[in-house]
């Protein structure tokens, strides 16, 4: 049975049509909101990229400001290039937990610590500098190990860890100061004069 094209539509069609129009309108609003959010995010990233490209990212050094991780990473890099090692390390440490920049920030922190250690080791006049060099090398090795724990295929970290190990090797695990007690430790009492071996 065919419907007459001029005949009025069934009553059930009108609510169905309203539901579809309403759903399309909601989808249109959600799409517009997502596009607006994407546009705002893109605009912020474009501003950050322009600031990084201009080489002036480190002028916004207020650590409490909620800066984008990419901008904080660029600031740390600029500070390290200018020789402001402590400020650069602070910026890198603020990124250690970041999912995108965490591994790179740990690697750059370890490299910065290793450069400081090498600088102190090269200064042969300072005996105090030698101790600081060992401490900085140990911190750098710890940083490289954290990078390798997060990314075992990070070959630059593996290479730098090996170089740091050559500079200051880890203590040998068979160090007699912390090894097992000697085998002849029980015989000490039997070798003493005036002591009878055995029970009274």
PDB file of C-alpha atoms in Angstrom:
ATOM      1  CA  UNK A   1       0.000   0.000   0.000  1.00  0.00           C
ATOM      2  CA  UNK A   2       1.624   3.239  -1.150  1.00  0.00           C
ATOM      3  CA  UNK A   3       1.296   6.542   0.644  1.00  0.00           C
ATOM      4  CA  UNK A   4      -0.201   9.483  -1.115  1.00  0.00           C
ATOM      5  CA  UNK A   5       2.507  12.213  -1.332  1.00  0.00           C
ATOM      6  CA  UNK A   6      -0.029  14.903  -0.480  1.00  0.00           C
ATOM      7  CA  UNK A   7      -1.472  13.052   2.465  1.00  0.00           C
ATOM      8  CA  UNK A   8      -0.526  14.335   5.958  1.00  0.00           C
ATOM      9  CA  UNK A   9       2.322  12.497   7.688  1.00  0.00           C
ATOM     10  CA  UNK A  10       1.509  10.096  10.504  1.00  0.00           C
ATOM     11  CA  UNK A  11       1.454  11.634  14.003  1.00  0.00           C
ATOM     12  CA  UNK A  12       4.404   9.503  15.177  1.00  0.00           C
ATOM     13  CA  UNK A  13       6.708  11.150  12.625  1.00  0.00           C
ATOM     14  CA  UNK A  14       6.673  14.650  14.169  1.00  0.00           C
ATOM     15  CA  UNK A  15       8.291  13.769  17.570  1.00  0.00           C
ATOM     16  CA  UNK A  16      10.822  11.589  15.785  1.00  0.00           C
ATOM     17  CA  UNK A  17      11.783  14.497  13.544  1.00  0.00           C
ATOM     18  CA  UNK A  18      12.056  16.865  16.524  1.00  0.00           C
ATOM     19  CA  UNK A  19      14.369  14.404  18.288  1.00  0.00           C
ATOM     20  CA  UNK A  20      16.641  14.215  15.262  1.00  0.00           C
ATOM     21  CA  UNK A  21      16.738  17.996  14.873  1.00  0.00           C
ATOM     22  CA  UNK A  22      17.502  18.394  18.580  1.00  0.00           C
ATOM     23  CA  UNK A  23      20.285  15.761  18.397  1.00  0.00           C
ATOM     24  CA  UNK A  24      21.782  17.470  15.321  1.00  0.00           C
ATOM     25  CA  UNK A  25      21.661  20.837  17.082  1.00  0.00           C
ATOM     26  CA  UNK A  26      23.415  19.409  20.183  1.00  0.00           C
ATOM     27  CA  UNK A  27      26.041  17.750  17.969  1.00  0.00           C
ATOM     28  CA  UNK A  28      26.571  21.076  16.176  1.00  0.00           C
ATOM     29  CA  UNK A  29      27.051  22.913  19.496  1.00  0.00           C
ATOM     30  CA  UNK A  30      29.492  20.256  20.767  1.00  0.00           C
ATOM     31  CA  UNK A  31      31.460  20.403  17.506  1.00  0.00           C
ATOM     32  CA  UNK A  32      31.641  24.202  17.728  1.00  0.00           C
ATOM     33  CA  UNK A  33      32.807  24.011  21.367  1.00  0.00           C
ATOM     34  CA  UNK A  34      35.486  21.448  20.481  1.00  0.00           C
ATOM     35  CA  UNK A  35      36.651  23.601  17.565  1.00  0.00           C
ATOM     36  CA  UNK A  36      36.799  26.649  19.820  1.00  0.00           C
ATOM     37  CA  UNK A  37      38.803  24.761  22.469  1.00  0.00           C
ATOM     38  CA  UNK A  38      41.157  23.441  19.783  1.00  0.00           C
ATOM     39  CA  UNK A  39      41.582  26.929  18.367  1.00  0.00           C
ATOM     40  CA  UNK A  40      42.398  28.384  21.792  1.00  0.00           C
ATOM     41  CA  UNK A  41      44.890  25.576  22.455  1.00  0.00           C
ATOM     42  CA  UNK A  42      46.491  26.145  19.056  1.00  0.00           C
ATOM     43  CA  UNK A  43      46.711  29.892  19.723  1.00  0.00           C
ATOM     44  CA  UNK A  44      48.464  29.310  23.090  1.00  0.00           C
ATOM     45  CA  UNK A  45      50.907  26.877  21.499  1.00  0.00           C
ATOM     46  CA  UNK A  46      51.586  29.328  18.677  1.00  0.00           C
ATOM     47  CA  UNK A  47      52.374  32.022  21.255  1.00  0.00           C
ATOM     48  CA  UNK A  48      54.707  29.647  23.130  1.00  0.00           C
ATOM     49  CA  UNK A  49      56.434  28.664  19.874  1.00  0.00           C
ATOM     50  CA  UNK A  50      56.901  32.308  18.933  1.00  0.00           C
ATOM     51  CA  UNK A  51      58.395  33.002  22.364  1.00  0.00           C
ATOM     52  CA  UNK A  52      60.721  30.010  22.068  1.00  0.00           C
ATOM     53  CA  UNK A  53      61.773  30.990  18.532  1.00  0.00           C
ATOM     54  CA  UNK A  54      62.535  34.538  19.647  1.00  0.00           C
ATOM     55  CA  UNK A  55      64.971  33.191  22.256  1.00  0.00           C
ATOM     56  CA  UNK A  56      63.209  35.028  25.069  1.00  0.00           C
ATOM     57  CA  UNK A  57      61.513  32.115  26.810  1.00  0.00           C
ATOM     58  CA  UNK A  58      63.703  32.509  29.877  1.00  0.00           C
ATOM     59  CA  UNK A  59      62.388  36.016  30.523  1.00  0.00           C
ATOM     60  CA  UNK A  60      59.268  34.487  32.087  1.00  0.00           C
ATOM     61  CA  UNK A  61      61.069  32.876  35.008  1.00  0.00           C
ATOM     62  CA  UNK A  62      58.319  32.886  37.603  1.00  0.00           C
ATOM     63  CA  UNK A  63      58.309  29.181  38.551  1.00  0.00           C
ATOM     64  CA  UNK A  64      54.832  29.527  40.105  1.00  0.00           C
ATOM     65  CA  UNK A  65      53.281  30.576  36.814  1.00  0.00           C
ATOM     66  CA  UNK A  66      51.457  27.739  35.065  1.00  0.00           C
ATOM     67  CA  UNK A  67      53.591  27.654  31.924  1.00  0.00           C
ATOM     68  CA  UNK A  68      53.298  25.000  29.262  1.00  0.00           C
ATOM     69  CA  UNK A  69      55.825  22.151  29.587  1.00  0.00           C
ATOM     70  CA  UNK A  70      57.336  22.981  26.195  1.00  0.00           C
ATOM     71  CA  UNK A  71      57.969  26.542  27.330  1.00  0.00           C
ATOM     72  CA  UNK A  72      59.526  25.402  30.621  1.00  0.00           C
ATOM     73  CA  UNK A  73      61.768  22.998  28.702  1.00  0.00           C
ATOM     74  CA  UNK A  74      62.850  25.799  26.358  1.00  0.00           C
ATOM     75  CA  UNK A  75      63.547  28.050  29.356  1.00  0.00           C
ATOM     76  CA  UNK A  76      65.714  25.388  30.955  1.00  0.00           C
ATOM     77  CA  UNK A  77      67.627  24.927  27.712  1.00  0.00           C
ATOM     78  CA  UNK A  78      68.227  28.674  27.367  1.00  0.00           C
ATOM     79  CA  UNK A  79      69.350  28.972  30.994  1.00  0.00           C
ATOM     80  CA  UNK A  80      71.797  26.083  30.569  1.00  0.00           C
ATOM     81  CA  UNK A  81      73.191  27.651  27.394  1.00  0.00           C
ATOM     82  CA  UNK A  82      73.801  30.911  29.308  1.00  0.00           C
ATOM     83  CA  UNK A  83      75.585  29.065  32.124  1.00  0.00           C
ATOM     84  CA  UNK A  84      72.832  29.499  34.716  1.00  0.00           C
ATOM     85  CA  UNK A  85      73.058  25.859  35.759  1.00  0.00           C
ATOM     86  CA  UNK A  86      71.077  25.950  39.007  1.00  0.00           C
ATOM     87  CA  UNK A  87      68.114  27.748  37.439  1.00  0.00           C
ATOM     88  CA  UNK A  88      68.208  25.335  34.488  1.00  0.00           C
ATOM     89  CA  UNK A  89      68.279  22.324  36.820  1.00  0.00           C
ATOM     90  CA  UNK A  90      65.288  23.717  38.730  1.00  0.00           C
ATOM     91  CA  UNK A  91      63.321  24.052  35.486  1.00  0.00           C
ATOM     92  CA  UNK A  92      64.309  20.574  34.319  1.00  0.00           C
ATOM     93  CA  UNK A  93      63.335  19.072  37.700  1.00  0.00           C
ATOM     94  CA  UNK A  94      59.892  20.629  37.406  1.00  0.00           C
ATOM     95  CA  UNK A  95      59.431  18.519  34.254  1.00  0.00           C
ATOM     96  CA  UNK A  96      60.681  15.149  35.555  1.00  0.00           C
ATOM     97  CA  UNK A  97      57.121  13.912  36.074  1.00  0.00           C
ATOM     98  CA  UNK A  98      55.845  15.160  32.721  1.00  0.00           C
ATOM     99  CA  UNK A  99      54.738  12.428  30.337  1.00  0.00           C
ATOM    100  CA  UNK A 100      55.989  14.148  27.192  1.00  0.00           C
ATOM    101  CA  UNK A 101      59.141  15.924  28.388  1.00  0.00           C
ATOM    102  CA  UNK A 102      60.092  13.893  31.486  1.00  0.00           C
ATOM    103  CA  UNK A 103      62.704  11.636  29.896  1.00  0.00           C
ATOM    104  CA  UNK A 104      64.343  14.486  27.970  1.00  0.00           C
ATOM    105  CA  UNK A 105      64.366  16.682  31.085  1.00  0.00           C
ATOM    106  CA  UNK A 106      66.040  13.932  33.153  1.00  0.00           C
ATOM    107  CA  UNK A 107      68.598  13.336  30.411  1.00  0.00           C
ATOM    108  CA  UNK A 108      69.422  17.043  30.100  1.00  0.00           C
ATOM    109  CA  UNK A 109      69.649  17.367  33.910  1.00  0.00           C
ATOM    110  CA  UNK A 110      72.098  14.476  34.053  1.00  0.00           C
ATOM    111  CA  UNK A 111      74.148  15.983  31.216  1.00  0.00           C
ATOM    112  CA  UNK A 112      74.266  19.323  33.020  1.00  0.00           C
ATOM    113  CA  UNK A 113      75.414  17.645  36.246  1.00  0.00           C
ATOM    114  CA  UNK A 114      78.040  15.694  34.322  1.00  0.00           C
ATOM    115  CA  UNK A 115      79.377  18.895  32.721  1.00  0.00           C
ATOM    116  CA  UNK A 116      79.677  20.469  36.170  1.00  0.00           C
ATOM    117  CA  UNK A 117      81.501  17.377  37.449  1.00  0.00           C
ATOM    118  CA  UNK A 118      83.942  17.425  34.543  1.00  0.00           C
ATOM    119  CA  UNK A 119      84.591  21.134  35.102  1.00  0.00           C
ATOM    120  CA  UNK A 120      85.406  20.523  38.765  1.00  0.00           C
ATOM    121  CA  UNK A 121      87.567  17.503  37.935  1.00  0.00           C
ATOM    122  CA  UNK A 122      89.556  19.570  35.422  1.00  0.00           C
ATOM    123  CA  UNK A 123      90.354  22.134  38.111  1.00  0.00           C
ATOM    124  CA  UNK A 124      93.318  20.325  39.653  1.00  0.00           C
ATOM    125  CA  UNK A 125      93.987  23.108  42.201  1.00  0.00           C
ATOM    126  CA  UNK A 126      90.900  22.441  44.275  1.00  0.00           C
ATOM    127  CA  UNK A 127      90.956  19.311  46.437  1.00  0.00           C
ATOM    128  CA  UNK A 128      87.452  20.201  47.598  1.00  0.00           C
ATOM    129  CA  UNK A 129      86.353  20.248  43.955  1.00  0.00           C
ATOM    130  CA  UNK A 130      87.362  16.605  43.544  1.00  0.00           C
ATOM    131  CA  UNK A 131      84.835  15.525  46.180  1.00  0.00           C
ATOM    132  CA  UNK A 132      82.138  17.657  44.610  1.00  0.00           C
ATOM    133  CA  UNK A 133      83.005  16.192  41.224  1.00  0.00           C
ATOM    134  CA  UNK A 134      82.420  12.662  42.537  1.00  0.00           C
ATOM    135  CA  UNK A 135      79.083  13.694  44.098  1.00  0.00           C
ATOM    136  CA  UNK A 136      77.906  15.382  40.891  1.00  0.00           C
ATOM    137  CA  UNK A 137      78.972  12.361  38.843  1.00  0.00           C
ATOM    138  CA  UNK A 138      76.947  10.087  41.124  1.00  0.00           C
ATOM    139  CA  UNK A 139      73.898  12.329  40.688  1.00  0.00           C
ATOM    140  CA  UNK A 140      74.393  12.296  36.920  1.00  0.00           C
ATOM    141  CA  UNK A 141      74.668   8.487  36.920  1.00  0.00           C
ATOM    142  CA  UNK A 142      71.444   8.294  38.904  1.00  0.00           C
ATOM    143  CA  UNK A 143      69.767  10.529  36.299  1.00  0.00           C
ATOM    144  CA  UNK A 144      70.992   8.368  33.422  1.00  0.00           C
ATOM    145  CA  UNK A 145      69.720   5.248  35.208  1.00  0.00           C
ATOM    146  CA  UNK A 146      66.292   6.863  35.644  1.00  0.00           C
ATOM    147  CA  UNK A 147      66.216   7.661  31.934  1.00  0.00           C
ATOM    148  CA  UNK A 148      67.142   4.069  31.085  1.00  0.00           C
ATOM    149  CA  UNK A 149      64.518   2.776  33.493  1.00  0.00           C
ATOM    150  CA  UNK A 150      61.857   4.821  31.668  1.00  0.00           C
ATOM    151  CA  UNK A 151      63.275   4.146  28.184  1.00  0.00           C
ATOM    152  CA  UNK A 152      65.701   1.180  27.971  1.00  0.00           C
ATOM    153  CA  UNK A 153      66.450   1.982  24.329  1.00  0.00           C
ATOM    154  CA  UNK A 154      67.784   5.488  25.069  1.00  0.00           C
ATOM    155  CA  UNK A 155      71.278   4.948  23.691  1.00  0.00           C
ATOM    156  CA  UNK A 156      72.684   8.434  24.468  1.00  0.00           C
ATOM    157  CA  UNK A 157      71.872   7.875  28.163  1.00  0.00           C
ATOM    158  CA  UNK A 158      73.478   4.418  28.038  1.00  0.00           C
ATOM    159  CA  UNK A 159      76.617   5.867  26.441  1.00  0.00           C
ATOM    160  CA  UNK A 160      76.847   8.759  28.912  1.00  0.00           C
ATOM    161  CA  UNK A 161      76.320   6.403  31.856  1.00  0.00           C
ATOM    162  CA  UNK A 162      79.237   4.302  30.659  1.00  0.00           C
ATOM    163  CA  UNK A 163      81.420   7.419  30.324  1.00  0.00           C
ATOM    164  CA  UNK A 164      80.451   8.496  33.852  1.00  0.00           C
ATOM    165  CA  UNK A 165      81.257   4.989  35.126  1.00  0.00           C
ATOM    166  CA  UNK A 166      84.723   5.235  33.597  1.00  0.00           C
ATOM    167  CA  UNK A 167      85.295   8.605  35.250  1.00  0.00           C
ATOM    168  CA  UNK A 168      84.115   7.445  38.703  1.00  0.00           C
ATOM    169  CA  UNK A 169      83.355   3.708  38.860  1.00  0.00           C
ATOM    170  CA  UNK A 170      80.809   2.409  41.338  1.00  0.00           C
ATOM    171  CA  UNK A 171      82.356   0.938  44.483  1.00  0.00           C
ATOM    172  CA  UNK A 172      83.218  -2.740  44.196  1.00  0.00           C
ATOM    173  CA  UNK A 173      80.609  -4.915  45.872  1.00  0.00           C
ATOM    174  CA  UNK A 174      83.275  -7.210  47.332  1.00  0.00           C
ATOM    175  CA  UNK A 175      84.725  -4.429  49.484  1.00  0.00           C
ATOM    176  CA  UNK A 176      86.236  -6.070  52.591  1.00  0.00           C
ATOM    177  CA  UNK A 177      84.799  -3.345  54.837  1.00  0.00           C
ATOM    178  CA  UNK A 178      81.277  -4.525  54.121  1.00  0.00           C
ATOM    179  CA  UNK A 179      81.966  -8.160  53.239  1.00  0.00           C
ATOM    180  CA  UNK A 180      81.124 -11.261  55.260  1.00  0.00           C
ATOM    181  CA  UNK A 181      83.031 -11.841  58.521  1.00  0.00           C
ATOM    182  CA  UNK A 182      86.331 -13.634  58.189  1.00  0.00           C
ATOM    183  CA  UNK A 183      86.435 -17.414  58.526  1.00  0.00           C
ATOM    184  CA  UNK A 184      88.940 -17.364  61.407  1.00  0.00           C
ATOM    185  CA  UNK A 185      86.816 -14.987  63.547  1.00  0.00           C
ATOM    186  CA  UNK A 186      85.609 -17.816  65.809  1.00  0.00           C
ATOM    187  CA  UNK A 187      89.123 -18.948  66.601  1.00  0.00           C
ATOM    188  CA  UNK A 188      90.066 -15.613  68.170  1.00  0.00           C
ATOM    189  CA  UNK A 189      88.912 -16.670  71.650  1.00  0.00           C
ATOM    190  CA  UNK A 190      90.781 -19.986  71.492  1.00  0.00           C
ATOM    191  CA  UNK A 191      94.067 -18.265  70.679  1.00  0.00           C
ATOM    192  CA  UNK A 192      93.943 -15.966  73.691  1.00  0.00           C
ATOM    193  CA  UNK A 193      96.055 -16.897  76.716  1.00  0.00           C
ATOM    194  CA  UNK A 194      94.302 -17.801  79.920  1.00  0.00           C
ATOM    195  CA  UNK A 195      91.032 -18.729  78.201  1.00  0.00           C
ATOM    196  CA  UNK A 196      90.033 -22.378  78.306  1.00  0.00           C
ATOM    197  CA  UNK A 197      88.206 -23.571  75.224  1.00  0.00           C
ATOM    198  CA  UNK A 198      84.837 -25.180  75.805  1.00  0.00           C
ATOM    199  CA  UNK A 199      82.265 -24.881  78.571  1.00  0.00           C
ATOM    200  CA  UNK A 200      83.183 -24.407  82.316  1.00  0.00           C
TER     201      UNK A 200
END
